[in-house]
Short mmCIF file of C-alpha atoms and ligand atoms in Angstrom, two decimals:
data_model
loop_
_atom_site.label_atom_id
_atom_site.label_comp_id
_atom_site.label_asym_id
_atom_site.label_seq_id
_atom_site.Cartn_x
_atom_site.Cartn_y
_atom_site.Cartn_z
CA MET A 564 98.36 103.60 113.80
CA ASN A 565 98.14 107.18 112.79
CA ILE A 566 101.41 108.57 111.61
CA THR A 567 101.00 111.74 109.66
CA ALA A 568 103.73 112.14 107.09
CA GLY A 569 105.39 115.54 107.16
CA THR A 570 104.70 117.36 110.39
CA LYS A 571 106.02 120.68 109.14
CA ALA A 572 105.49 123.23 106.44
CA ARG A 573 106.44 121.59 103.15
CA LYS A 574 109.55 122.90 101.45
CA SER A 575 108.49 121.89 97.96
CA THR A 576 105.32 121.78 95.89
CA PRO A 577 103.73 119.20 93.59
CA ALA A 578 104.61 119.33 89.88
CA GLU A 579 102.62 121.90 87.89
CA PRO A 580 100.25 120.12 85.45
CA GLU A 581 101.85 121.85 82.44
CA THR A 582 105.21 120.20 83.25
CA LEU A 583 103.80 116.65 83.11
CA ASP A 584 104.38 114.24 80.21
CA PRO A 585 101.30 113.86 77.96
CA GLU A 586 100.98 110.19 79.02
CA GLU A 587 100.54 111.26 82.65
CA LEU A 588 97.45 113.18 81.57
CA MET A 589 95.79 110.57 79.35
CA SER A 590 92.46 109.03 80.27
CA ARG A 591 92.57 105.42 81.48
CA ASP A 592 91.01 104.29 78.20
CA GLU A 593 93.65 106.09 76.14
CA LEU A 594 96.37 104.67 78.34
CA GLU A 595 95.06 101.11 78.02
CA ALA A 596 94.84 101.47 74.23
CA LEU A 597 98.49 102.54 74.25
CA GLN A 598 99.39 99.64 76.54
CA LEU A 599 97.71 97.12 74.26
CA GLN A 600 99.44 98.44 71.17
CA ARG A 601 102.85 98.43 72.90
CA LEU A 602 102.22 95.04 74.49
CA GLN A 603 101.36 93.43 71.16
CA HIS A 604 104.54 94.85 69.71
CA THR A 605 106.74 93.76 72.66
CA VAL A 606 105.42 90.21 72.80
CA ALA A 607 105.99 89.71 69.05
CA TYR A 608 109.40 91.41 69.25
CA ALA A 609 110.53 89.17 72.13
CA TYR A 610 109.25 86.06 70.34
CA GLU A 611 111.13 86.89 67.17
CA ARG A 612 114.37 88.04 68.72
CA VAL A 613 114.99 86.12 71.95
CA PRO A 614 115.20 82.31 71.55
CA MET A 615 114.22 81.80 75.19
CA TYR A 616 110.88 83.53 74.69
CA LYS A 617 110.16 81.63 71.47
CA GLN A 618 110.86 78.36 73.25
CA LYS A 619 108.74 79.28 76.29
CA PHE A 620 105.79 80.50 74.21
CA ASP A 621 105.94 77.43 71.95
CA ASP A 622 106.11 75.11 74.98
CA ALA A 623 103.09 76.86 76.48
CA GLY A 624 101.21 76.69 73.17
CA VAL A 625 100.76 80.46 72.86
CA HIS A 626 101.64 82.76 70.00
CA PRO A 627 101.98 86.57 69.96
CA SER A 628 98.90 86.68 67.69
CA ASP A 629 96.85 85.33 70.66
CA LEU A 630 97.25 88.68 72.40
CA LYS A 631 94.06 90.46 71.33
CA GLU A 632 93.23 92.31 74.55
CA LEU A 633 95.15 93.19 77.71
CA ALA A 634 93.67 90.28 79.67
CA ASP A 635 95.24 87.87 77.15
CA LEU A 636 98.62 88.59 78.73
CA GLY A 637 97.64 86.02 81.37
CA LYS A 638 98.01 83.26 78.75
CA PHE A 639 101.73 83.88 78.41
CA PRO A 640 104.38 82.17 80.56
CA TYR A 641 106.23 83.92 83.38
CA THR A 642 109.90 84.86 83.34
CA ASP A 643 112.09 84.61 86.43
CA LYS A 644 115.59 85.53 87.58
CA GLU A 645 116.57 81.92 86.87
CA ASP A 646 115.88 82.50 83.15
CA LEU A 647 118.36 85.40 83.21
CA ARG A 648 120.93 83.25 85.01
CA GLN A 649 120.55 80.43 82.52
CA ASN A 650 121.05 82.86 79.66
CA TYR A 651 124.05 84.53 81.29
CA PRO A 652 125.50 86.87 80.24
CA PHE A 653 123.80 88.20 77.09
CA GLY A 654 121.32 85.51 76.04
CA MET A 655 118.28 87.65 76.93
CA PHE A 656 119.31 90.50 74.65
CA ALA A 657 117.07 91.21 71.66
CA VAL A 658 119.59 93.34 69.75
CA PRO A 659 123.16 92.75 68.52
CA GLN A 660 125.85 93.80 71.00
CA GLN A 661 126.80 96.83 68.88
CA GLU A 662 123.37 98.30 69.61
CA VAL A 663 123.74 97.84 73.39
CA ALA A 664 124.85 101.19 74.77
CA ARG A 665 125.22 100.14 78.41
CA ILE A 666 125.26 97.08 80.65
CA HIS A 667 124.32 96.84 84.34
CA ALA A 668 124.30 93.83 86.61
CA SER A 669 123.11 92.92 90.06
CA SER A 670 125.03 90.39 92.06
CA GLY A 671 122.28 89.15 94.33
CA THR A 672 123.23 86.98 97.27
CA THR A 673 123.81 83.68 95.49
CA GLY A 674 124.79 82.43 92.05
CA ARG A 675 125.68 84.32 88.92
CA ALA A 676 125.02 88.00 88.45
CA THR A 677 121.95 88.96 86.45
CA VAL A 678 122.97 91.06 83.49
CA VAL A 679 120.80 93.68 81.82
CA GLY A 680 121.38 95.83 78.73
CA TYR A 681 120.09 99.11 77.27
CA THR A 682 119.98 100.59 73.78
CA LYS A 683 120.41 104.35 73.38
CA GLY A 684 116.62 104.56 73.18
CA ASP A 685 116.23 102.55 76.41
CA LEU A 686 118.61 104.94 78.20
CA GLU A 687 116.60 107.93 76.97
CA ARG A 688 113.35 106.41 78.24
CA TRP A 689 114.99 105.50 81.56
CA GLU A 690 116.22 109.03 82.21
CA THR A 691 112.83 110.41 81.21
CA LEU A 692 111.07 108.12 83.68
CA PHE A 693 113.52 108.83 86.48
CA ALA A 694 113.08 112.55 85.82
CA ARG A 695 109.30 112.01 85.90
CA SER A 696 109.62 110.27 89.27
CA LEU A 697 111.75 113.10 90.69
CA ARG A 698 109.27 115.68 89.42
CA ALA A 699 106.38 113.79 91.04
CA SER A 700 108.33 113.80 94.31
CA GLY A 701 108.69 117.59 94.27
CA VAL A 702 112.25 117.88 92.90
CA LYS A 703 112.52 120.98 90.70
CA ARG A 704 114.49 121.93 87.62
CA GLY A 705 117.52 123.99 88.69
CA TRP A 706 117.89 122.29 92.09
CA LYS A 707 121.14 120.84 93.38
CA VAL A 708 120.77 117.10 93.82
CA HIS A 709 123.13 115.08 96.02
CA ASN A 710 123.21 111.55 94.58
CA ALA A 711 124.33 109.00 97.17
CA TYR A 712 123.12 105.89 95.33
CA GLY A 713 126.10 103.67 94.48
CA TYR A 714 127.65 104.23 91.04
CA GLY A 715 128.78 101.23 89.00
CA LEU A 716 127.02 98.07 87.93
CA PHE A 717 124.16 98.83 90.37
CA THR A 718 121.44 100.76 88.52
CA GLY A 719 120.87 103.23 91.38
CA GLY A 720 123.79 105.61 90.83
CA LEU A 721 123.77 106.12 87.07
CA GLY A 722 119.97 105.84 86.84
CA ALA A 723 119.52 108.65 89.35
CA HIS A 724 122.36 110.66 87.84
CA TYR A 725 121.00 110.86 84.31
CA GLY A 726 117.42 111.23 85.54
CA ALA A 727 118.32 114.27 87.63
CA GLU A 728 120.31 115.77 84.75
CA LYS A 729 117.36 115.18 82.44
CA LEU A 730 115.09 117.11 84.80
CA GLY A 731 117.55 120.00 84.61
CA CYS A 732 119.16 119.65 88.04
CA THR A 733 122.77 120.17 89.06
CA VAL A 734 123.98 116.70 90.04
CA ILE A 735 126.53 116.04 92.77
CA PRO A 736 127.69 112.47 91.92
CA MET A 737 128.76 111.46 95.42
CA SER A 738 127.90 107.70 95.24
CA GLY A 739 127.43 105.64 98.43
CA GLY A 740 129.75 105.38 101.45
CA GLN A 741 132.33 107.83 102.81
CA THR A 742 129.78 109.22 105.22
CA GLU A 743 132.12 111.94 106.54
CA LYS A 744 132.53 113.30 103.04
CA GLN A 745 128.79 113.09 102.39
CA ILE A 746 128.17 115.30 105.41
CA GLN A 747 130.89 117.74 104.41
CA LEU A 748 129.48 118.12 100.89
CA ILE A 749 125.92 118.47 102.15
CA GLN A 750 127.09 121.32 104.36
CA ASP A 751 129.32 122.99 101.76
CA PHE A 752 127.33 122.52 98.52
CA GLU A 753 123.91 123.01 100.13
CA PRO A 754 121.91 120.56 97.97
CA ASP A 755 118.11 120.83 97.79
CA ALA A 756 117.49 117.10 97.39
CA ILE A 757 119.19 113.85 98.32
CA LEU A 758 118.84 110.51 96.56
CA CYS A 759 119.86 107.34 98.44
CA THR A 760 118.48 104.32 100.26
CA PRO A 761 116.37 105.05 103.36
CA THR A 762 118.78 103.20 105.65
CA TYR A 763 121.75 105.09 104.23
CA LEU A 764 119.99 108.38 104.93
CA LEU A 765 119.56 107.11 108.47
CA THR A 766 123.31 106.46 108.64
CA ILE A 767 123.98 110.03 107.50
CA VAL A 768 121.54 111.45 110.07
CA ASP A 769 123.14 109.39 112.78
CA ALA A 770 126.66 110.48 111.85
CA MET A 771 125.53 114.14 111.81
CA GLU A 772 124.08 113.84 115.28
CA GLN A 773 127.28 112.25 116.57
CA ARG A 774 129.22 115.24 115.30
CA GLY A 775 126.83 117.70 116.89
CA ILE A 776 125.32 118.77 113.56
CA ASP A 777 121.54 119.31 113.59
CA PRO A 778 120.16 117.26 110.64
CA ALA A 779 117.12 119.55 110.52
CA GLY A 780 119.38 122.50 109.82
CA THR A 781 120.68 121.40 106.40
CA SER A 782 119.62 122.88 103.06
CA LEU A 783 117.78 119.65 102.13
CA LYS A 784 114.09 119.88 101.22
CA VAL A 785 113.31 116.52 99.65
CA ALA A 786 114.69 112.96 99.76
CA VAL A 787 113.84 110.38 97.09
CA LEU A 788 114.44 107.00 98.67
CA GLY A 789 114.29 103.43 97.43
CA ALA A 790 116.12 100.20 96.56
CA GLU A 791 114.97 98.50 99.77
CA PRO A 792 111.71 98.10 101.71
CA TRP A 793 110.87 100.84 104.21
CA THR A 794 107.85 101.79 106.27
CA GLU A 795 105.66 104.81 107.08
CA GLU A 796 107.33 104.84 110.50
CA MET A 797 110.74 105.18 108.84
CA ARG A 798 109.36 107.98 106.64
CA HIS A 799 108.19 109.76 109.78
CA GLU A 800 111.58 109.27 111.46
CA LEU A 801 113.53 110.69 108.50
CA GLU A 802 111.11 113.54 107.76
CA THR A 803 111.10 114.65 111.38
CA LYS A 804 114.84 114.37 111.94
CA LEU A 805 115.78 116.14 108.69
CA ASP A 806 112.75 118.41 108.37
CA ILE A 807 112.19 117.31 104.77
CA ASP A 808 109.67 115.49 102.60
CA ALA A 809 110.67 111.88 101.94
CA CYS A 810 109.21 110.10 98.90
CA ASP A 811 109.54 106.58 97.58
CA ILE A 812 111.04 105.46 94.29
CA TYR A 813 110.81 101.86 93.09
CA GLY A 814 112.47 99.81 90.41
CA LEU A 815 114.55 96.76 89.64
CA SER A 816 117.37 96.21 87.17
CA GLU A 817 115.65 93.46 85.21
CA VAL A 818 112.68 95.71 84.42
CA MET A 819 114.76 98.90 83.88
CA GLY A 820 116.22 100.14 87.16
CA PRO A 821 114.99 102.88 89.50
CA GLY A 822 112.05 104.88 88.16
CA VAL A 823 109.63 102.07 87.23
CA ALA A 824 107.37 103.81 89.79
CA GLY A 825 107.66 107.02 91.79
CA GLU A 826 105.72 108.69 94.57
CA CYS A 827 103.79 111.97 94.33
CA ILE A 828 104.76 114.43 97.07
CA ASP A 829 101.20 115.68 97.50
CA TYR A 830 99.86 112.17 98.24
CA LYS A 831 102.71 110.09 99.70
CA ASP A 832 100.51 107.04 99.33
CA GLY A 833 102.78 104.67 97.41
CA SER A 834 104.59 104.91 94.10
CA THR A 835 102.67 105.45 90.87
CA ILE A 836 103.66 102.86 88.26
CA TRP A 837 104.55 104.52 84.96
CA GLU A 838 102.03 102.37 83.16
CA ASP A 839 102.75 103.76 79.70
CA HIS A 840 106.02 101.76 79.88
CA PHE A 841 105.21 98.84 82.19
CA ARG A 842 102.14 96.65 82.54
CA PRO A 843 101.85 95.38 86.14
CA GLU A 844 100.05 92.31 87.46
CA ILE A 845 99.72 90.85 90.95
CA VAL A 846 99.88 87.08 91.15
CA ASP A 847 99.47 84.57 93.92
CA PRO A 848 103.05 83.39 94.50
CA LEU A 849 101.90 79.87 95.39
CA THR A 850 99.23 79.16 92.77
CA ASN A 851 100.59 81.56 90.09
CA THR A 852 97.09 82.86 89.34
CA VAL A 853 96.47 86.53 88.59
CA LEU A 854 94.77 88.36 91.48
CA PRO A 855 92.37 91.31 91.28
CA ASP A 856 93.60 94.83 92.12
CA GLY A 857 93.78 95.43 95.86
CA GLU A 858 94.74 91.84 96.73
CA PRO A 859 98.19 91.26 98.20
CA GLY A 860 100.56 89.12 96.14
CA GLU A 861 103.69 89.16 94.01
CA LEU A 862 104.31 91.99 91.59
CA VAL A 863 104.90 90.96 87.97
CA PHE A 864 105.94 93.31 85.16
CA THR A 865 105.87 93.25 81.38
CA SER A 866 107.95 95.94 79.70
CA LEU A 867 106.15 97.85 76.93
CA THR A 868 108.94 99.85 75.31
CA LYS A 869 112.24 98.12 76.07
CA GLU A 870 114.47 97.32 73.10
CA ALA A 871 117.67 95.67 74.35
CA MET A 872 116.03 93.38 76.90
CA PRO A 873 112.25 93.15 76.83
CA VAL A 874 110.77 91.27 79.80
CA ILE A 875 107.50 89.37 79.61
CA ARG A 876 105.68 88.72 82.89
CA TYR A 877 108.81 89.07 85.01
CA ARG A 878 108.38 87.77 88.58
CA THR A 879 109.83 90.43 90.89
CA HIS A 880 109.30 88.44 94.13
CA ASP A 881 108.21 91.77 95.67
CA LEU A 882 105.06 91.47 97.75
CA THR A 883 102.57 94.32 97.53
CA ARG A 884 99.16 95.35 96.15
CA LEU A 885 97.96 97.30 93.13
CA LEU A 886 95.97 100.36 94.17
CA PRO A 887 93.88 102.84 92.14
CA GLY A 888 95.61 105.97 90.82
CA THR A 889 95.55 109.15 92.91
CA GLY A 890 98.25 111.70 91.97
CA ARG A 891 98.03 110.36 88.39
CA PRO A 892 94.44 109.03 88.25
CA ASN A 893 95.11 107.05 85.03
CA MET A 894 97.98 105.01 86.48
CA ARG A 895 97.86 102.55 89.35
CA ARG A 896 100.05 102.66 92.45
CA ILE A 897 101.86 100.01 94.41
CA GLY A 898 101.27 99.82 98.12
CA ARG A 899 104.31 99.64 100.36
CA ILE A 900 106.45 96.61 99.55
CA THR A 901 106.19 94.35 102.60
CA GLY A 902 109.32 92.51 101.52
CA ARG A 903 110.56 90.00 99.00
CA SER A 904 109.12 86.52 99.08
CA ASP A 905 112.69 85.22 99.23
CA ASP A 906 113.44 87.45 102.26
CA MET A 907 110.55 86.11 104.28
CA ILE A 908 111.48 84.46 107.57
CA ILE A 909 109.37 81.43 108.36
CA LEU A 910 109.64 81.01 112.09
CA ARG A 911 107.91 77.90 113.37
CA GLY A 912 105.23 78.30 110.73
CA VAL A 913 104.77 82.07 111.10
CA ASN A 914 105.78 84.34 108.21
CA LEU A 915 107.71 87.42 109.18
CA PHE A 916 109.33 90.35 107.38
CA PRO A 917 111.85 92.88 108.71
CA THR A 918 109.43 95.71 107.77
CA GLN A 919 106.96 94.37 110.37
CA ILE A 920 109.62 94.69 113.08
CA GLU A 921 110.57 98.17 111.82
CA GLU A 922 106.93 99.26 112.00
CA ILE A 923 106.48 98.03 115.56
CA ALA A 924 109.87 99.08 116.95
CA LEU A 925 109.64 102.65 115.68
CA ARG A 926 106.35 103.15 117.50
CA ILE A 927 108.03 102.40 120.85
CA PRO A 928 109.75 105.44 122.35
CA GLY A 929 113.33 104.70 123.30
CA LEU A 930 114.00 102.23 120.48
CA SER A 931 116.00 103.31 117.44
CA PRO A 932 115.56 102.23 113.81
CA HIS A 933 118.90 100.39 113.99
CA PHE A 934 118.17 96.68 114.31
CA VAL A 935 119.05 93.28 112.88
CA LEU A 936 117.30 89.94 113.02
CA GLU A 937 119.27 86.82 113.87
CA ILE A 938 117.87 83.35 113.36
CA THR A 939 119.49 80.48 115.22
CA ARG A 940 118.60 76.88 115.98
CA PRO A 941 119.96 76.15 119.45
CA HIS A 942 117.72 73.23 120.44
CA ARG A 943 116.47 71.96 117.07
CA MET A 944 113.94 74.78 117.17
CA ASP A 945 114.33 78.04 115.24
CA GLU A 946 114.76 81.11 117.42
CA LEU A 947 114.61 84.74 116.44
CA THR A 948 116.63 87.40 118.22
CA VAL A 949 115.97 91.05 117.52
CA LYS A 950 119.10 93.08 118.28
CA ILE A 951 118.09 96.72 118.48
CA GLU A 952 119.89 99.84 119.63
CA ARG A 953 118.33 102.02 122.29
CA ARG A 954 118.11 105.69 121.44
CA GLU A 955 120.85 107.92 122.88
CA ASP A 956 118.39 109.71 125.18
CA CYS A 957 116.86 106.50 126.53
CA SER A 958 118.23 105.13 129.81
CA THR A 959 119.17 101.46 130.21
CA GLU A 960 116.17 100.95 132.53
CA THR A 961 113.71 102.52 130.09
CA ALA A 962 115.27 100.46 127.28
CA ALA A 963 114.64 97.26 129.25
CA ALA A 964 110.96 98.15 129.52
CA ALA A 965 110.89 99.05 125.82
CA ALA A 966 112.37 95.64 124.99
CA LYS A 967 109.57 93.93 126.91
CA ASP A 968 107.03 96.03 125.06
CA LEU A 969 108.61 95.18 121.69
CA GLN A 970 108.54 91.48 122.50
CA LYS A 971 104.88 91.71 123.47
CA GLN A 972 103.89 93.73 120.39
CA ILE A 973 105.68 91.30 118.06
CA LYS A 974 103.82 88.42 119.67
CA ILE A 975 100.48 90.24 119.26
CA HIS A 976 100.92 91.65 115.75
CA VAL A 977 103.15 89.04 114.07
CA GLY A 978 102.44 85.99 116.16
CA SER A 979 106.07 85.07 116.83
CA SER A 980 107.90 84.67 120.10
CA CYS A 981 111.37 86.17 120.00
CA ARG A 982 114.25 87.34 122.15
CA ILE A 983 115.14 91.01 122.29
CA GLU A 984 118.68 92.22 122.89
CA ILE A 985 119.17 95.91 123.50
CA ALA A 986 122.39 97.15 121.91
CA GLU A 987 124.25 100.32 122.85
CA PRO A 988 123.86 103.29 120.47
CA GLY A 989 126.26 103.11 117.51
CA THR A 990 127.20 99.44 117.94
CA LEU A 991 125.23 97.75 115.15
CA ALA A 992 126.53 97.84 111.57
CA ARG A 993 125.39 100.89 109.59
CA SER A 994 124.07 100.81 106.02
CA SER A 995 125.96 102.29 103.09
CA GLY A 996 123.35 101.22 100.53
CA LYS A 997 120.93 98.32 100.76
CA LEU A 998 120.99 97.24 104.39
CA ARG A 999 121.15 93.59 105.34
CA ARG A 1000 118.69 93.07 108.20
CA ILE A 1001 118.56 89.26 108.39
CA TYR A 1002 121.38 87.06 109.64
CA ASP A 1003 120.53 83.39 109.30
CA LEU A 1004 122.94 81.54 111.59
CA ARG A 1005 121.11 78.21 111.56
CA ASN A 1006 123.81 76.40 109.63
CA GLN A 1007 126.65 77.78 111.69
CA GLY A 1008 126.10 75.57 114.69
CA ALA A 1009 124.35 78.41 116.52
O1 LIG B 894 117.42 98.53 93.70
C1 LIG B 894 116.88 99.79 91.72
C2 LIG B 894 116.68 101.00 92.55
C3 LIG B 894 117.75 101.85 92.78
C4 LIG B 894 115.42 101.35 93.00
C5 LIG B 894 117.55 103.02 93.49
C6 LIG B 894 115.21 102.51 93.70
C7 LIG B 894 116.27 103.35 93.94
P1 LIG B 894 117.98 96.05 92.11
O2 LIG B 894 119.32 96.14 92.72
O3 LIG B 894 117.78 95.21 90.92
O4 LIG B 894 117.49 97.48 91.67
O5 LIG B 894 116.98 95.60 93.25
C8 LIG B 894 115.61 95.56 93.01
O6 LIG B 894 115.08 96.15 95.29
O7 LIG B 894 112.95 93.96 93.45
C9 LIG B 894 112.89 95.31 95.50
O8 LIG B 894 113.00 94.09 96.20
C10 LIG B 894 113.89 96.30 96.06
N1 LIG B 894 113.38 97.67 95.93
C11 LIG B 894 113.71 98.60 95.02
N2 LIG B 894 113.02 99.76 95.27
C12 LIG B 894 112.26 99.53 96.35
C13 LIG B 894 111.32 100.31 97.10
C14 LIG B 894 117.30 98.55 92.49
N3 LIG B 894 111.07 101.58 96.80
C15 LIG B 894 114.87 95.18 94.26
N4 LIG B 894 110.69 99.72 98.14
C16 LIG B 894 113.37 95.14 94.07
C17 LIG B 894 110.95 98.43 98.46
C18 LIG B 894 112.47 98.20 96.77
N5 LIG B 894 111.82 97.67 97.82
#
């Protein structure tokens, strides 16, 4: 596959070196010295202040004083979402409630919400790192920024809001949903950048086209997109339709929120992890062993500067690889997130992620990026149906041929047999934030 990101003259430029934070310019050795110092502090701090960490470390027979070099981190036990649930709501906090300036929570699909907290200092670091991510992605001080991440307990809205303000932008706090109003404000306020999930930007593009508005004719120059997995093919789709640069931003509430890593506009090769604040590892999700850089596995983070809720070796369940630094040579990048290990479909022994379908479908002319995956069990065997909309300009006959092609390509590249159902344009549910792609109907008598 050879998709070149950005087929047009770029409307923004990379950050000037003099605007970078000093940590972005450190040598790798300096950065690792800083990491070690912060790691030693965080591990001791968590041990002293959070009973769960003391218990876990004691059970594993490790003590903060065992952390003499970065590699010693591997001796410490992992933390998982389940630990947060068991300590619901505030049991993971390392400071008294009076020192917690803000709380966020993510509901997830099952069970109790996971609750996270921030001191004033944590909020300052968060906005600095979000601002750093925006700057890396070509957003400039003085720009108007349309923020369509959801406001509220979700970290996307407020995280993006304060980050953009910190960079010195004019923020339009639109939040998610109300697509008509989004379009109206984009036309009237003429923002330079938009912040939202990739599938919500697709919804906006789609709604513009339906109203006869050319998405390439807006004032937008840059989109900073995250909160869900997306592919190079989706980047190409959005960049071409809107005539913008689209960059990735990554994060998760438990580790901070959006801005744990951000993508450099001049490279567009995966998000740079802000390693002065987070120490990443990749582990084998089955054996729990640490893997060398470059190997695919589960991303694990240890926070280096968090006060209200430090996390030690937090299992993200996100599957990716650690890659060498490019835009910031001292800090490593994450490759595209293939998906979450808990979102993986296992279809008759074959592992499958929605991003694989997105990648294949978007390379077939006539098929749109609007699709869902349904899993059923009609005859005691699991079956996958891909429901995908044809593009407006694709005839029913051409769509039938495209469906055959999609089925064949999925068999070749993923190894699964599936059914394809072509849906009419505009009939599948649209995203207003994180899009749900998988519908598991196996327990519904289907
Ligand atoms: O989604 C934080 C966020 C908001 C990130 C806005 C970027 C932009 P949670 O709701 O806790 O936090 O969900 C975190 O979302 O573990 C990944 O599975 C997924 N995710 C976040 N960013 C990306 C990305 C926010 N750029 C979970 N690519 C994470 C792929 C992402 N997946």
